[in-house]
Short mmCIF file of C-alpha atoms and ligand atoms in Angstrom, two decimals:
data_model
loop_
_atom_site.label_atom_id
_atom_site.label_comp_id
_atom_site.label_asym_id
_atom_site.label_seq_id
_atom_site.Cartn_x
_atom_site.Cartn_y
_atom_site.Cartn_z
CA VAL A 6 82.03 104.02 94.40
CA ASP A 7 81.21 104.82 97.85
CA HIS A 8 82.34 101.76 99.72
CA PRO A 9 84.86 102.51 102.26
CA MET A 10 87.20 99.78 101.08
CA ILE A 11 86.88 100.95 97.39
CA ARG A 12 87.01 104.76 97.75
CA PRO A 13 90.64 105.47 98.44
CA SER A 14 92.07 103.82 95.36
CA ILE A 15 89.16 106.07 93.41
CA ASN A 16 90.84 108.99 95.22
CA CYS A 17 94.25 108.08 94.03
CA VAL A 18 92.90 107.53 90.21
CA ALA A 19 91.01 111.00 90.49
CA MET A 20 94.67 112.84 91.35
CA THR A 21 95.91 111.89 88.18
CA TYR A 22 93.08 114.26 86.87
CA ALA A 23 93.35 116.85 89.39
CA LEU A 24 96.81 117.38 89.01
CA ALA A 25 96.60 117.52 84.91
CA GLN A 26 94.05 120.81 85.61
CA ASP A 27 96.66 122.44 88.16
CA PRO A 28 98.57 124.92 85.94
CA GLN A 29 101.93 124.41 88.20
CA TYR A 30 102.25 120.74 86.89
CA GLU A 31 100.94 121.17 83.36
CA ASP A 32 104.25 120.55 82.08
CA LEU A 33 104.48 117.17 83.61
CA MET A 34 101.07 116.10 83.47
CA THR A 35 99.72 116.90 79.87
CA ALA A 36 101.30 116.42 76.67
CA THR A 37 100.28 117.17 72.98
CA SER A 38 99.18 114.07 71.42
CA SER A 39 101.25 112.43 68.54
CA LEU A 40 98.05 111.28 66.89
CA THR A 41 95.57 114.06 66.88
CA GLY A 42 97.72 117.17 68.16
CA HIS A 43 95.37 117.74 70.96
CA LYS A 44 96.43 118.19 74.60
CA ILE A 45 96.12 115.46 76.73
CA ASN A 46 96.90 113.76 79.94
CA ARG A 47 100.10 112.38 79.85
CA PHE A 48 98.84 109.21 81.28
CA THR A 49 97.47 108.61 77.56
CA HIS A 50 100.38 109.89 75.74
CA LEU A 51 102.99 108.16 73.28
CA HIS A 52 106.33 108.97 74.21
CA GLN A 53 107.81 111.05 71.46
CA SER A 54 111.32 111.63 73.25
CA SER A 55 113.73 110.68 75.69
CA GLU A 56 112.64 114.05 77.35
CA ASP A 57 108.89 112.57 77.37
CA LEU A 58 110.35 109.50 78.89
CA VAL A 59 111.85 111.62 81.91
CA LYS A 60 108.83 113.69 82.29
CA LYS A 61 106.83 110.45 82.52
CA VAL A 62 108.80 109.22 85.47
CA LYS A 63 108.80 112.82 87.29
CA MET A 64 105.02 112.77 86.92
CA GLN A 65 105.06 109.36 88.73
CA ARG A 66 107.22 110.59 91.54
CA LEU A 67 104.87 113.43 91.69
CA LEU A 68 101.88 111.46 91.93
CA GLY A 69 103.53 108.87 94.64
CA GLN A 70 104.36 111.95 96.67
CA LYS A 71 100.85 113.23 96.58
CA THR A 72 99.07 109.94 97.14
CA ALA A 73 101.54 107.58 98.88
CA SER A 74 100.12 104.87 96.95
CA CYS A 75 99.73 103.04 93.46
CA PHE A 76 97.41 105.48 91.74
CA GLN A 77 96.73 102.74 88.97
CA ARG A 78 97.11 104.37 85.68
CA CYS A 79 100.37 103.63 84.71
CA VAL A 80 99.64 100.29 83.42
CA GLY A 81 97.53 101.40 80.94
CA MET A 82 100.03 103.94 79.91
CA ASP A 83 102.71 101.31 79.54
CA ALA A 84 100.25 98.90 77.42
CA PHE A 85 99.47 101.71 75.16
CA ASN A 86 103.23 102.39 74.59
CA ALA A 87 104.00 98.47 74.08
CA VAL A 88 101.35 97.80 71.66
CA TYR A 89 101.20 100.57 69.74
CA SER A 90 105.01 100.07 68.62
CA SER A 91 104.30 96.16 68.55
CA THR A 92 101.29 96.33 66.50
CA TYR A 93 103.49 98.22 64.01
CA GLU A 94 105.86 95.60 63.54
CA ILE A 95 103.14 92.87 63.29
CA ASP A 96 101.48 94.68 60.56
CA GLU A 97 104.73 95.45 58.71
CA LYS A 98 105.58 91.55 58.62
CA TYR A 99 101.83 90.21 58.28
CA GLY A 100 99.74 92.85 56.37
CA THR A 101 97.37 92.98 59.34
CA HIS A 102 95.58 96.04 60.41
CA TYR A 103 95.96 96.01 64.07
CA HIS A 104 98.09 99.36 64.19
CA GLU A 105 95.21 101.13 62.67
CA ASN A 106 92.90 99.49 65.09
CA PHE A 107 95.27 100.40 68.28
CA LYS A 108 95.78 104.06 66.69
CA LYS A 109 91.55 104.53 66.52
CA PHE A 110 91.14 103.01 69.94
CA LEU A 111 93.78 105.52 71.44
CA VAL A 112 92.48 108.64 69.95
CA TYR A 113 89.01 107.67 71.60
CA VAL A 114 91.05 107.12 74.95
CA GLN A 115 93.00 110.38 74.61
CA ASP A 116 90.35 112.56 73.70
CA ASN A 117 87.94 111.12 76.35
CA ASP A 118 91.03 110.95 78.90
CA LEU A 119 90.15 107.92 79.99
CA THR A 120 91.82 105.46 82.58
CA VAL A 121 92.65 101.78 81.01
CA ASP A 122 93.94 98.86 82.92
CA GLY A 123 96.88 97.01 81.44
CA ALA A 124 96.03 93.29 82.01
CA MET A 125 98.93 90.93 81.41
CA THR A 126 99.38 88.29 84.22
CA ASP A 127 97.45 85.11 83.65
CA PRO A 128 96.74 82.70 86.30
CA LYS A 129 99.42 80.31 84.77
CA GLY A 130 98.54 76.97 86.53
CA ASP A 131 101.10 74.71 86.25
CA ARG A 132 104.18 76.62 85.60
CA SER A 133 106.33 73.79 84.19
CA LYS A 134 103.72 73.56 81.37
CA ALA A 135 103.12 76.01 78.47
CA PRO A 136 99.69 77.63 77.74
CA HIS A 137 98.40 74.71 75.30
CA ASP A 138 99.76 72.18 77.80
CA GLN A 139 97.63 73.30 80.95
CA THR A 140 94.92 70.84 82.02
CA ASP A 141 92.53 73.50 82.37
CA PRO A 142 92.89 75.67 79.15
CA ASP A 143 91.43 78.58 80.97
CA MET A 144 94.87 79.31 82.87
CA TYR A 145 96.07 81.72 80.24
CA VAL A 146 93.34 84.05 78.19
CA HIS A 147 93.07 82.27 75.03
CA VAL A 148 90.52 82.47 71.88
CA VAL A 149 87.64 79.96 72.10
CA GLU A 150 85.76 81.00 68.85
CA ARG A 151 86.60 82.80 65.84
CA ARG A 152 83.96 84.96 64.01
CA ASP A 153 83.68 86.97 60.92
CA ASP A 154 83.17 89.95 63.20
CA GLY A 155 85.44 89.15 66.08
CA ILE A 156 86.64 86.49 68.36
CA VAL A 157 85.40 85.02 71.59
CA VAL A 158 87.76 85.10 74.62
CA CYS A 159 87.74 83.06 77.72
CA GLY A 160 90.49 83.07 80.84
CA ALA A 161 91.51 85.69 83.65
CA LYS A 162 94.19 87.97 84.70
CA CYS A 163 95.45 88.12 88.13
CA HIS A 164 96.59 90.87 90.40
CA GLN A 165 95.02 93.52 88.02
CA THR A 166 95.86 96.80 89.31
CA GLY A 167 92.97 99.43 89.35
CA SER A 168 90.69 97.12 87.36
CA ILE A 169 87.91 98.42 88.84
CA ASN A 170 88.67 102.04 88.42
CA SER A 171 89.43 101.45 84.85
CA HIS A 172 86.92 102.43 82.03
CA TRP A 173 88.75 99.89 79.52
CA HIS A 174 91.22 96.96 79.75
CA ILE A 175 93.75 96.12 77.20
CA PHE A 176 94.39 92.35 77.60
CA MET A 177 97.99 91.18 76.55
CA PRO A 178 99.91 87.91 76.63
CA THR A 179 101.99 87.17 79.72
CA ILE A 180 104.84 85.13 78.45
CA ALA A 181 106.72 84.34 75.11
CA MET A 182 104.69 81.75 73.05
CA GLY A 183 105.13 78.93 70.51
CA GLU A 184 103.44 77.83 67.29
CA ALA A 185 101.22 75.51 69.60
CA ASP A 186 100.09 78.22 71.68
CA LYS A 187 98.77 80.37 68.92
CA ASP A 188 95.15 80.67 70.48
CA TYR A 189 96.87 82.25 73.48
CA ALA A 190 99.01 84.75 71.56
CA VAL A 191 96.02 87.67 71.86
CA SER A 192 95.80 91.08 72.49
CA PHE A 193 92.55 93.38 72.60
CA ALA A 194 90.78 96.27 74.17
CA CYS A 195 87.67 95.48 76.07
CA PRO A 196 85.09 98.10 77.90
CA THR A 197 85.21 97.00 81.52
CA ASP A 198 81.35 96.38 81.54
CA ALA A 199 81.55 94.25 78.62
CA GLU A 200 79.25 91.25 79.21
CA GLY A 201 81.13 88.13 80.64
CA LEU A 202 83.81 90.31 82.06
CA TYR A 203 83.70 90.51 85.85
CA MET A 204 86.45 91.34 88.55
CA ILE A 205 86.81 89.68 92.15
CA TYR A 206 88.28 92.33 94.64
CA GLY A 207 91.34 91.47 96.33
CA ARG A 208 92.13 91.66 99.91
CA GLN A 209 94.70 93.75 101.75
CA SER A 210 96.34 93.44 105.16
CA CYS A 211 93.89 95.44 107.70
CA ASP A 212 91.58 96.61 105.26
CA THR A 213 88.67 96.36 107.32
CA ARG A 214 90.03 99.04 109.26
CA LYS A 215 88.77 101.45 106.46
CA LEU A 216 85.08 100.19 107.53
CA GLU A 217 85.58 101.42 111.26
CA GLU A 218 84.71 104.75 112.97
CA GLY A 219 87.47 107.14 112.57
CA CYS A 220 90.23 107.19 110.46
CA ILE A 221 93.42 107.57 112.18
CA ASP A 222 94.01 103.78 112.71
CA VAL A 223 94.10 103.23 108.78
CA GLY A 224 97.07 105.00 108.59
CA ASN A 225 96.58 106.36 104.87
CA ALA A 226 92.89 106.84 105.10
CA LYS A 227 92.44 109.01 101.84
CA PHE A 228 94.39 107.14 99.39
CA GLY A 229 95.03 103.46 98.49
CA GLY A 230 95.42 100.81 95.86
CA GLN A 231 93.37 97.93 94.81
CA GLU A 232 94.03 94.76 92.72
CA ALA A 233 91.41 91.97 91.20
CA LEU A 234 91.01 88.91 89.56
CA VAL A 235 89.38 89.69 86.33
CA VAL A 236 87.60 87.05 84.47
CA LEU A 237 86.66 86.75 80.98
CA ASP A 238 83.74 84.32 80.53
CA HIS A 239 83.19 84.13 76.93
CA VAL A 240 83.61 87.73 76.18
CA PHE A 241 83.06 88.85 72.59
CA ILE A 242 86.01 90.89 71.13
CA PRO A 243 84.98 92.87 67.91
CA ASN A 244 87.84 93.14 64.98
CA GLU A 245 88.37 96.74 65.41
CA TYR A 246 89.64 96.17 68.93
CA ILE A 247 92.05 93.28 68.28
CA PHE A 248 95.62 94.07 68.34
CA LEU A 249 97.30 90.49 68.11
CA ASN A 250 95.64 87.34 67.23
CA GLY A 251 97.43 84.04 66.38
CA GLU A 252 101.23 86.02 65.32
CA TYR A 253 102.68 84.08 68.18
CA GLU A 254 106.31 85.10 67.93
CA PHE A 255 105.16 89.01 68.82
CA ALA A 256 103.95 88.04 72.23
CA GLY A 257 107.16 87.77 73.75
CA THR A 258 107.96 91.53 71.86
CA ILE A 259 104.62 92.77 73.75
CA VAL A 260 105.73 91.31 77.10
CA GLU A 261 108.96 92.65 77.16
CA ARG A 262 108.25 96.19 75.83
CA PHE A 263 105.40 96.48 78.46
CA ALA A 264 107.52 94.89 81.49
CA GLY A 265 110.23 97.22 80.17
CA TYR A 266 107.87 100.34 80.49
CA HIS A 267 106.50 99.26 83.74
CA ARG A 268 110.00 98.64 85.34
CA GLN A 269 110.72 102.48 84.47
CA SER A 270 107.69 103.41 86.11
CA TYR A 271 108.65 101.71 89.32
CA GLY A 272 111.84 104.41 89.27
CA GLY A 273 109.04 107.27 89.70
CA CYS A 274 105.99 106.01 91.79
CA LYS A 275 107.91 104.17 94.33
CA VAL A 276 110.51 106.90 94.57
CA GLY A 277 107.61 109.48 95.23
CA VAL A 278 105.97 106.96 97.78
CA GLY A 279 109.50 106.58 99.56
CA ASP A 280 109.43 110.34 99.92
CA VAL A 281 106.27 110.45 102.29
CA VAL A 282 107.83 107.42 104.27
CA ILE A 283 111.08 109.10 104.85
CA GLY A 284 109.13 112.54 105.88
CA ALA A 285 107.32 109.99 108.38
CA ALA A 286 110.19 108.89 109.79
CA ALA A 287 111.78 112.01 110.10
CA LEU A 288 108.59 113.27 112.00
CA ALA A 289 108.61 110.33 114.25
CA ALA A 290 111.99 111.03 115.43
CA GLU A 291 111.24 114.79 115.71
CA TYR A 292 108.08 113.87 117.60
CA ASN A 293 110.40 111.66 120.06
CA GLY A 294 112.85 114.37 120.32
CA VAL A 295 115.85 112.47 119.07
CA GLU A 296 116.22 114.10 115.59
CA LYS A 297 119.18 115.47 116.27
CA ALA A 298 120.71 112.11 117.16
CA SER A 299 123.62 111.36 114.60
CA ALA A 300 122.37 107.71 114.44
CA VAL A 301 118.83 108.91 113.31
CA LYS A 302 120.34 111.20 111.15
CA ASP A 303 122.65 108.76 109.52
CA LYS A 304 119.34 106.31 109.13
CA LEU A 305 117.49 109.28 107.24
CA ILE A 306 120.71 109.73 104.83
CA GLU A 307 120.50 106.26 104.00
CA MET A 308 116.76 105.71 103.29
CA THR A 309 117.31 109.00 101.10
CA HIS A 310 120.54 107.58 99.46
CA LEU A 311 118.82 104.14 98.55
CA ASN A 312 115.61 106.30 97.37
CA GLU A 313 117.41 108.59 94.89
CA THR A 314 119.23 105.53 93.71
CA LEU A 315 115.95 104.20 92.22
CA TYR A 316 114.83 107.61 90.93
CA SER A 317 118.48 107.87 89.36
CA CYS A 318 118.10 104.41 87.35
CA GLY A 319 114.32 105.63 86.21
CA ILE A 320 115.99 108.92 84.96
CA ALA A 321 118.94 106.80 83.35
CA CYS A 322 116.54 104.28 81.53
CA SER A 323 114.47 107.27 80.21
CA CYS A 324 117.52 109.24 78.88
CA GLU A 325 119.22 106.19 77.25
CA GLY A 326 115.92 105.86 75.47
CA GLY A 327 115.49 105.59 71.72
CA PRO A 328 112.74 105.48 69.33
CA THR A 329 110.90 102.49 67.87
CA LYS A 330 110.26 101.64 64.23
CA ALA A 331 106.82 102.63 64.92
CA GLY A 332 108.25 106.28 66.24
CA ASN A 333 107.28 106.20 69.97
CA TYR A 334 110.26 106.25 72.40
CA GLN A 335 111.42 102.91 74.44
CA ILE A 336 113.50 102.99 77.61
CA ASP A 337 116.73 101.28 77.78
CA LEU A 338 115.94 97.63 78.64
CA LEU A 339 118.94 97.03 80.53
CA LEU A 340 118.84 99.88 82.67
CA ALA A 341 114.92 99.57 83.05
CA ASN A 342 115.61 96.11 84.38
CA VAL A 343 118.47 96.94 86.71
CA CYS A 344 116.09 99.80 87.87
CA LYS A 345 113.02 97.43 88.98
CA GLN A 346 115.88 94.88 90.28
CA ASN A 347 116.84 97.82 92.41
CA VAL A 348 113.05 98.38 93.79
CA THR A 349 112.76 94.71 94.70
CA ARG A 350 115.17 95.62 97.41
CA PHE A 351 115.36 99.07 98.49
CA PRO A 352 112.09 99.84 99.55
CA TYR A 353 112.43 97.06 102.13
CA GLU A 354 115.55 98.60 103.50
CA ILE A 355 113.82 101.78 103.56
CA VAL A 356 110.75 100.53 105.46
CA ARG A 357 113.42 98.25 107.83
CA LEU A 358 115.07 101.64 108.83
CA ALA A 359 111.64 103.70 109.17
CA GLU A 360 110.57 100.86 111.66
CA ASP A 361 113.87 100.89 113.06
CA ILE A 362 113.39 104.92 113.68
CA ALA A 363 109.56 104.78 114.37
CA GLY A 364 110.00 102.29 117.54
CA GLY A 365 107.70 99.39 118.61
CA LEU A 366 104.85 102.10 119.17
CA MET A 367 103.77 101.87 115.52
CA VAL A 368 102.23 98.32 116.23
CA THR A 369 101.48 98.49 119.82
CA MET A 370 99.52 101.54 120.42
CA PRO A 371 95.86 101.55 121.46
CA SER A 372 93.19 102.29 118.98
CA GLU A 373 91.81 105.41 118.13
CA THR A 374 88.28 104.40 119.85
CA ASP A 375 90.81 104.07 123.50
CA PHE A 376 92.23 107.41 122.43
CA LYS A 377 88.76 109.33 122.43
CA SER A 378 87.21 106.72 124.88
CA GLU A 379 85.53 108.30 128.10
CA THR A 380 84.92 105.20 130.11
CA VAL A 381 86.35 106.11 133.43
CA VAL A 382 89.10 103.55 134.72
CA GLY A 383 91.54 105.65 137.12
CA ASN A 384 91.14 106.11 140.75
CA ASN A 385 91.04 109.86 140.12
CA GLY A 386 88.18 109.76 137.44
CA GLU A 387 90.58 109.79 134.33
CA THR A 388 88.99 108.14 131.46
CA ILE A 389 90.81 105.82 128.98
CA GLY A 390 91.45 108.48 126.45
CA GLU A 391 93.12 110.57 128.79
CA ILE A 392 95.17 107.80 130.13
CA CYS A 393 96.64 107.21 126.68
CA ASN A 394 97.07 110.52 125.98
CA LYS A 395 99.04 110.97 129.33
CA TYR A 396 101.44 107.92 128.52
CA PHE A 397 101.60 108.38 124.70
CA ALA A 398 102.57 112.06 124.98
CA ALA A 399 106.07 112.67 123.53
CA ARG A 400 108.18 116.00 123.33
CA GLU A 401 106.31 118.98 124.15
CA GLY A 402 104.44 120.81 121.63
CA VAL A 403 103.42 117.60 119.92
CA SER A 404 99.91 116.55 120.46
CA THR A 405 99.43 112.79 121.02
CA GLU A 406 97.03 112.77 118.18
CA ASP A 407 99.85 113.89 115.58
CA ARG A 408 101.99 111.20 117.11
CA GLN A 409 99.47 108.35 116.61
CA ARG A 410 98.64 109.38 112.95
CA ILE A 411 102.37 109.33 112.15
CA MET A 412 102.77 106.25 113.89
CA ARG A 413 99.73 104.66 111.98
CA PHE A 414 100.92 105.77 108.69
CA LEU A 415 104.19 104.26 108.98
CA GLU A 416 102.40 100.91 110.14
CA ASN A 417 100.12 101.22 107.14
CA MET A 418 103.21 101.74 104.72
CA CYS A 419 105.61 98.85 106.48
CA LEU A 420 102.88 96.35 106.91
CA GLY A 421 99.35 97.43 106.67
CA ALA A 422 97.05 97.84 103.57
CA ALA A 423 99.81 100.27 101.89
CA ALA A 424 102.54 97.64 102.26
CA VAL A 425 100.83 95.93 99.32
CA GLY A 426 101.65 98.69 97.00
CA TYR A 427 105.04 99.55 98.72
CA ARG A 428 106.57 96.31 99.42
CA THR A 429 104.74 93.26 98.10
CA GLU A 430 104.36 95.23 94.50
CA SER A 431 108.06 96.44 94.63
CA MET A 432 108.96 92.80 94.78
CA HIS A 433 106.29 91.64 92.17
CA GLY A 434 104.97 94.09 90.53
CA ALA A 435 106.10 94.50 86.94
CA GLY A 436 107.65 90.96 87.26
CA SER A 437 109.27 89.40 90.28
CA PRO A 438 113.11 89.43 90.33
CA GLN A 439 113.97 86.77 88.50
CA ALA A 440 112.24 88.24 85.33
CA GLN A 441 114.36 91.14 85.76
CA ARG A 442 117.66 88.87 86.18
CA ILE A 443 116.75 86.97 82.92
CA MET A 444 116.62 90.35 81.22
CA ILE A 445 120.07 91.41 82.69
CA ALA A 446 121.75 88.64 81.73
CA ARG A 447 120.31 88.88 78.05
CA GLN A 448 121.20 92.55 77.74
CA GLY A 449 124.21 92.21 79.96
CA ASN A 450 126.86 91.80 77.02
CA ILE A 451 129.14 89.51 78.88
CA GLN A 452 130.92 88.65 75.40
CA GLY A 453 131.53 92.22 74.80
CA LYS A 454 132.93 92.53 78.28
CA LYS A 455 135.18 89.52 77.87
CA LYS A 456 136.42 91.31 74.65
CA LEU A 457 137.53 94.38 76.55
CA ALA A 458 139.11 92.42 79.16
CA LYS A 459 141.13 90.61 76.43
CA ASN A 460 142.22 93.69 74.90
CA ILE A 461 143.56 95.09 78.05
CA ALA A 462 145.07 92.08 79.27
CA GLY A 463 146.77 91.22 75.87
CA ILE A 464 144.88 88.02 75.08
CA GLN A 465 145.03 87.45 71.49
CA LYS A 466 142.37 84.90 70.80
FE1 LIG B 502 101.79 103.41 88.56
FE2 LIG B 502 103.45 102.37 90.28
FE3 LIG B 502 100.99 101.76 90.64
FE4 LIG B 502 102.27 100.86 88.58
S1 LIG B 502 102.81 100.14 90.94
S2 LIG B 502 100.53 101.29 88.28
S3 LIG B 502 103.82 102.22 88.14
S4 LIG B 502 101.83 103.61 90.59
FE1 LIG B 503 102.15 97.94 89.70
#
């Protein structure tokens, strides 16, 4: 936990606990459990109303603002809500006991305020082939042995956000499946330290800056995200932790619901991070003495407009949510997919404008070591540090160190380690753009829209 490359991501998760203890955030950060009546962290809550769904998005924006990073705990929350409603419907059809299993597990999670990773994305191998058709069966998590007391599973999950910071994992299928994929239609909970489960940590751009002395060059030195490859090497899962085991037609249900919730999530978390990026760009302009220039003001307006549009989508899909058969609330799927589709674009435009405002200095500035160097280079005995401070001084009253900090922060957000969370995760997290377009096509009701046009145009058939 003290490794400098991992510590910032732990600080992020810690924030989900710290803010829940702060009375001013109590309403957003905590909720009353529908299962026990206990006061719980909202990250472990089953949403009971559209108001709960709205509070979820607001909580995520708050966390984004406080960390400027992915704080990792939402994947578990989204998995809880997707698996809760899905297991209810599986039991209804097959008389299985998955819902009871899940409820028992969730009470344990809520009462112990645990962080749980929602693990969905399999490596997938050859994308043109179904799970059972892969040359290597481990390309999708699958059951390799069925015992009276449980199952043994093999496979892996990629890009697992917050995996190493999670007490438990919930594994879910990654695509809709057919009968031949029965052994791959499996969902279960597993403690992170289970025998046979291990993780290989993902690299991020400029990550070794975290190993250097000083912290300015890191940008956001305190907070960060993490991803890992999670491997299941013959892991035994007792019956009580199984939530799906062969009922293949529900694989797609779990995927759709989890993805829907996580697409809503991005209308909160990325907006909070966007708030910090906009603030940093405004500071960069102020330090350069150009904050009154109309072109700069207009760029900040554009960034704000884009960011609030994302938030509007997050709030809208929450307000339009409704109850599932199991009783917890689900977002409006169409609006959640529109939300995430916008997230695949707008943060890119926001960082483009931030780079525009910041200027090239955010990538050409000398290192913190140079700014502090006492090596003499000038004819009059000036040190490297003094030369740097002389030439990178901006408007009066602003220290070059503050300017350095804001430039490095923007570099970090736009193309450093933090860009993993703000850019690429915006593109591919919660499903790549095409996945949302498929859902938009399904939910868009073009037939209904054709009817509307016919009515107005006076077309009879
Ligand atoms: Fe939460 Fe956003 Fe990170 Fe997903 S990307 S875990 S929604 S902070
Ligand atoms: Fe994510």
